[in-house]
mmCIF file of C-alpha atoms in Angstrom:
data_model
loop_
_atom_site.group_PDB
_atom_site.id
_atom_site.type_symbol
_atom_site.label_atom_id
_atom_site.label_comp_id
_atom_site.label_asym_id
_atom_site.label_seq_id
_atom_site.Cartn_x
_atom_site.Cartn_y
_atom_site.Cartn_z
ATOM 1 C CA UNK Y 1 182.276 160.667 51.337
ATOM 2 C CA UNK Y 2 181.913 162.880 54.120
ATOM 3 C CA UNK Y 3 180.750 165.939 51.621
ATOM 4 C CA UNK Y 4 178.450 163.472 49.793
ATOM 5 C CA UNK Y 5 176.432 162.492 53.238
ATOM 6 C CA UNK Y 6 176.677 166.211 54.302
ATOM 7 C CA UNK Y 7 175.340 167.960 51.027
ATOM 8 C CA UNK Y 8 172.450 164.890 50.876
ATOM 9 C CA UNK Y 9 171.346 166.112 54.728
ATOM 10 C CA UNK Y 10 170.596 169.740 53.349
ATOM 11 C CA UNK Y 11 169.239 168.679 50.267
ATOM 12 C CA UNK Y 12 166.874 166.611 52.816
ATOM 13 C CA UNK Y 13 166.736 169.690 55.046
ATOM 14 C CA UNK Y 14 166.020 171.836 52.349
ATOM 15 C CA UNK Y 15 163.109 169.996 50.468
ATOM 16 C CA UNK Y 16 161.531 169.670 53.812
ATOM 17 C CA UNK Y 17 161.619 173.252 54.142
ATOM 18 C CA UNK Y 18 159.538 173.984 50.823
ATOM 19 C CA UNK Y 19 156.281 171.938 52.302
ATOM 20 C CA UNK Y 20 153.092 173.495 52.252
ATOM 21 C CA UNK Y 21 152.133 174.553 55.226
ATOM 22 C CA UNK Y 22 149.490 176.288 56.303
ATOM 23 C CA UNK Y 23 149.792 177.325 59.410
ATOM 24 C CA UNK Y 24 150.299 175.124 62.870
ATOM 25 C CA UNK Y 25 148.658 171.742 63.298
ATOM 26 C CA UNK Y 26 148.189 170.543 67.092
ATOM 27 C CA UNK Y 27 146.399 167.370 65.488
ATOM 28 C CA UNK Y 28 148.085 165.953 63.011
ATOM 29 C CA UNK Y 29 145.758 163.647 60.541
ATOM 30 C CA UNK Y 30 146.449 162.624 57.057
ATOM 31 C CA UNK Y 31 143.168 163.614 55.255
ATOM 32 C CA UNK Y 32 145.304 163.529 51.957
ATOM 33 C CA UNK Y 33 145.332 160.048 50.862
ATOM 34 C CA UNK Y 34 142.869 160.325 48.549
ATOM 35 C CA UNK Y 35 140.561 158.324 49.971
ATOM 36 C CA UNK Y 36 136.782 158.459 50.682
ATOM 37 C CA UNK Y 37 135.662 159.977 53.710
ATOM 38 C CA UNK Y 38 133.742 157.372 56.127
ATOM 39 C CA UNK Y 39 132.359 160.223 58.311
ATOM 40 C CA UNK Y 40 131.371 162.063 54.700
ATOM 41 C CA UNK Y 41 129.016 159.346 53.415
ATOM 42 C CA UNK Y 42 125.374 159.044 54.936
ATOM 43 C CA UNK Y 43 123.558 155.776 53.955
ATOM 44 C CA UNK Y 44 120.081 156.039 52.425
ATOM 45 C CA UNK Y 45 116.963 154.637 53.894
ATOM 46 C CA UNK Y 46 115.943 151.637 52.347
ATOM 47 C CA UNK Y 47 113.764 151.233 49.004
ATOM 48 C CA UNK Y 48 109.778 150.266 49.454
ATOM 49 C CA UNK Y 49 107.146 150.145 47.050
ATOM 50 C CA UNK Y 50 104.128 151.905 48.534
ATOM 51 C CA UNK Y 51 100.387 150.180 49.007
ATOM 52 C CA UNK Y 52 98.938 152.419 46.429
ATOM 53 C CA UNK Y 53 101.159 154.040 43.527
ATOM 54 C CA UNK Y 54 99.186 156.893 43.193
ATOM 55 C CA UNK Y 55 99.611 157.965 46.825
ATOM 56 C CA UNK Y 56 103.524 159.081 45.800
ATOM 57 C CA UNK Y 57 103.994 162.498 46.115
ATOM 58 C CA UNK Y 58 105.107 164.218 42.728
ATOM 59 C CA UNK Y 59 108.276 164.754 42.210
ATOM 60 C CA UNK Y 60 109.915 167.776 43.211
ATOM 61 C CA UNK Y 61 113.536 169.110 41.337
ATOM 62 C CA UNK Y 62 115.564 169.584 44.501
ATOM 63 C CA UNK Y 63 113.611 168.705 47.151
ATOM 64 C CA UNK Y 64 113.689 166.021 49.955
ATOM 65 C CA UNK Y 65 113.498 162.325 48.465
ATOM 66 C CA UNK Y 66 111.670 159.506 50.895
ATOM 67 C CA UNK Y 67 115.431 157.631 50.587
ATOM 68 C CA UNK Y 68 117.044 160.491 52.127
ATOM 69 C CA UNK Y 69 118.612 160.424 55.679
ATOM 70 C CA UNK Y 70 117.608 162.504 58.709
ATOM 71 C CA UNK Y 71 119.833 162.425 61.183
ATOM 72 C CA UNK Y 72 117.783 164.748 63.263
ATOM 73 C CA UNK Y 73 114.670 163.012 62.863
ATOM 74 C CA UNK Y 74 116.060 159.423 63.742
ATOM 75 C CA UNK Y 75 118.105 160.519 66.313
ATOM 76 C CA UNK Y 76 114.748 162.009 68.244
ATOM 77 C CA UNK Y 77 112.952 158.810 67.057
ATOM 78 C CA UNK Y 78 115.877 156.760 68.793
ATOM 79 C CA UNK Y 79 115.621 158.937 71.490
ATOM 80 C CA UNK Y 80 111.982 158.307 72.338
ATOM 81 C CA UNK Y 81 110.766 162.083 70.596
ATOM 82 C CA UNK Y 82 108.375 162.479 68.019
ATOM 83 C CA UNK Y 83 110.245 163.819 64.681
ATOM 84 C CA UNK Y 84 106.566 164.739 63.028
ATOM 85 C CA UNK Y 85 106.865 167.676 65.547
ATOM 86 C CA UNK Y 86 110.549 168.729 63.259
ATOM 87 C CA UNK Y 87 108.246 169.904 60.679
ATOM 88 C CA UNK Y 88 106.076 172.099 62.381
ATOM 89 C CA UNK Y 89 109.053 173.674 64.311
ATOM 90 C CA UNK Y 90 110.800 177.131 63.374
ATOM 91 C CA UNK Y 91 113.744 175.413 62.848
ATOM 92 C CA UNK Y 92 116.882 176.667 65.177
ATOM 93 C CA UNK Y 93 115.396 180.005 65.869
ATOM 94 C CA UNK Y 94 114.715 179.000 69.111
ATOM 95 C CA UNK Y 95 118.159 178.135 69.794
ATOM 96 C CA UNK Y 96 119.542 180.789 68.178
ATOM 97 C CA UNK Y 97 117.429 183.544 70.132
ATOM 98 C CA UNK Y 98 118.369 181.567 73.744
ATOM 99 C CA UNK Y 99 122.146 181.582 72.738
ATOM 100 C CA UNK Y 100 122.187 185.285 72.142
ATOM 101 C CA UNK Y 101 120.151 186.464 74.933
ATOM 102 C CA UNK Y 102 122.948 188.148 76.215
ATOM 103 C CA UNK Y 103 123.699 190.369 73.004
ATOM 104 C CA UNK Y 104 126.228 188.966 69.850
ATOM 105 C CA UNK Y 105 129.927 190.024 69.060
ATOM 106 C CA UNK Y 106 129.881 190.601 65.710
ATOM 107 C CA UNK Y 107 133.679 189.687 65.092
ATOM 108 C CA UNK Y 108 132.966 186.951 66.933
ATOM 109 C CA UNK Y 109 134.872 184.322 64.292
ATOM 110 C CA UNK Y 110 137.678 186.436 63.373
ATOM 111 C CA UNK Y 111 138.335 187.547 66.902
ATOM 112 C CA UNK Y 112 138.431 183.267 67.903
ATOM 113 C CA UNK Y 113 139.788 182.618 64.382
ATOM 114 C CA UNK Y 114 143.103 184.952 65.387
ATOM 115 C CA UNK Y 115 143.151 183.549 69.085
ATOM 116 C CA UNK Y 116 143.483 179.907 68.374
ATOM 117 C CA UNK Y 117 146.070 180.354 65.774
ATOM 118 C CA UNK Y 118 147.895 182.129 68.152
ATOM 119 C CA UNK Y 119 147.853 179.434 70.556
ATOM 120 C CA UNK Y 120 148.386 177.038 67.969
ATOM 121 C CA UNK Y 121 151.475 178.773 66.768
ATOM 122 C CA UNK Y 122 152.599 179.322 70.590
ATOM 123 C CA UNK Y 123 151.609 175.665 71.384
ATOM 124 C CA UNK Y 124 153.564 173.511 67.805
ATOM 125 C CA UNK Y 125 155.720 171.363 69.584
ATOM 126 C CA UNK Y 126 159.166 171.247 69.514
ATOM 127 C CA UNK Y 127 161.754 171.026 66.163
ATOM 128 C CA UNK Y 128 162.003 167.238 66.381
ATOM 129 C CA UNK Y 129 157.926 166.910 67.360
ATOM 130 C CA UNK Y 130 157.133 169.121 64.034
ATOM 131 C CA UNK Y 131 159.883 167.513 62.199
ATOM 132 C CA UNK Y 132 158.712 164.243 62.936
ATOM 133 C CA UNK Y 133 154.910 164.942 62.572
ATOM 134 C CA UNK Y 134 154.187 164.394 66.177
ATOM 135 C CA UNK Y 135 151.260 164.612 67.552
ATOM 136 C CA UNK Y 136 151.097 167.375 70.500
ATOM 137 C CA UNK Y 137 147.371 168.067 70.177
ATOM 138 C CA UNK Y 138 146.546 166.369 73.794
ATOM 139 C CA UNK Y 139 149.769 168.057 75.298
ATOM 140 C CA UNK Y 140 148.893 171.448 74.140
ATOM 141 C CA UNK Y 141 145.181 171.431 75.227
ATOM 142 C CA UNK Y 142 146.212 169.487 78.796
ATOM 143 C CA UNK Y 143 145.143 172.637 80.766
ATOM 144 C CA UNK Y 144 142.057 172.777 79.412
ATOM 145 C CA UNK Y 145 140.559 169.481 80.186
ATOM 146 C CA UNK Y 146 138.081 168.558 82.166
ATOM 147 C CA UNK Y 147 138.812 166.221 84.928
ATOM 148 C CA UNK Y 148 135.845 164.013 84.764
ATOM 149 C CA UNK Y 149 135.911 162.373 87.887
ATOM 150 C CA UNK Y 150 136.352 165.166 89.639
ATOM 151 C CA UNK Y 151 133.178 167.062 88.304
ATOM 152 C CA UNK Y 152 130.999 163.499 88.494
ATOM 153 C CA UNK Y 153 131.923 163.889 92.201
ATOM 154 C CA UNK Y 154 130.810 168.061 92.145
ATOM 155 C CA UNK Y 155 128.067 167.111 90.466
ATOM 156 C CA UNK Y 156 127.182 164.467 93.331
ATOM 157 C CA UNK Y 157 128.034 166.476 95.916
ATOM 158 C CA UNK Y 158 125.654 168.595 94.692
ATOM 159 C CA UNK Y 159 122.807 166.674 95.034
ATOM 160 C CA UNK Y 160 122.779 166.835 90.729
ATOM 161 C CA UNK Y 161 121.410 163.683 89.290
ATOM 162 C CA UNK Y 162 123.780 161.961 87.192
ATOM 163 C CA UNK Y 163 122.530 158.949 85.667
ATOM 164 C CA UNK Y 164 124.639 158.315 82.702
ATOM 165 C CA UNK Y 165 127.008 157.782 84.897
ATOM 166 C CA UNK Y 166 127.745 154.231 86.941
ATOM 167 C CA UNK Y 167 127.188 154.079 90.265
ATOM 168 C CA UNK Y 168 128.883 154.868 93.389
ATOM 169 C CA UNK Y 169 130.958 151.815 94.586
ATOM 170 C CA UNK Y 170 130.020 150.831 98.080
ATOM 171 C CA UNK Y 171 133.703 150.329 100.079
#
């Protein structure tokens, strides 16, 4: 009996231990249930028959259909903007050229691709934690949070407007 429970443990052991794994996970989310992504599917805008017909816009292989979403556009339309001015933009150049001012690493995503799974790896969990497909995610990045309170409070201190934040409570 005893050999029976004993050789059934490292058979257990044993098939654990031919998982795929592909490196270590600090997050631990089943993504492989097979099914659909909620985050993955974008409703369209609704269907409406124009005034005039012939006012559509040929069709064009590939292009942007009226049905299709724009998250950028609505969100600067919910946010008071005007999204008419998206099309007349350069795009992210802007951006791009403010966020590399300073000059551009050009092993930038290998270099930060090797660092964090080192810290990953360094950062697992424990045997029981991995065994057990715990999640150490906030545990492992607990150093690196920012203390919110703390910085509204900075931020006050400093005469910096906050006002997405609630009040002050009078004591």
């Amino acid at each position: 009996m005893r050999r029976a429970v004993l050789t059934g443990v490292l058979v257990a052991f044993a098939l654990a231990g031919c998982a795929r794994s592909t490196g270590p996970t600090l997050l631990n989310l089943d993504t492989e249930t097979g099914t659909p992504d909620e985050f993955a599917i974008l409703p369209t805008k609704p269907l409406q028959t124009p005034q005039n017909l012939a006012s559509l816009p040929p069709p064009t292989p590939g292009g942007a259909n009226r049905t299709d979403p724009t998250p950028q556009a609505d969100a600067i339309a919910a946010l008071g903007g005007r999204p008419e001015l998206l099309n007349r933009s350069t795009g992210e150049g802007g951006l791009v050229a403010y966020a590399t001012r300073m000059g551009v690493s050009p092993g930038i995503r290998t270099e930060l691709a090797r660092e964090d799974a080192a810290f990953r790896r360094a950062n697992n969990g424990r045997l029981l934690e991995r065994l057990f497909n715990v999640n150490v995610y906030f545990e492992a990045y607990e150093d690196q949070q920012l203390d919110q309170r703390r910085e509204l409070e900075r931020f006050r201190a400093a005469g910096i407007r906050t006002v997405a934040a609630p009040p002050e409570v009078a004591e």
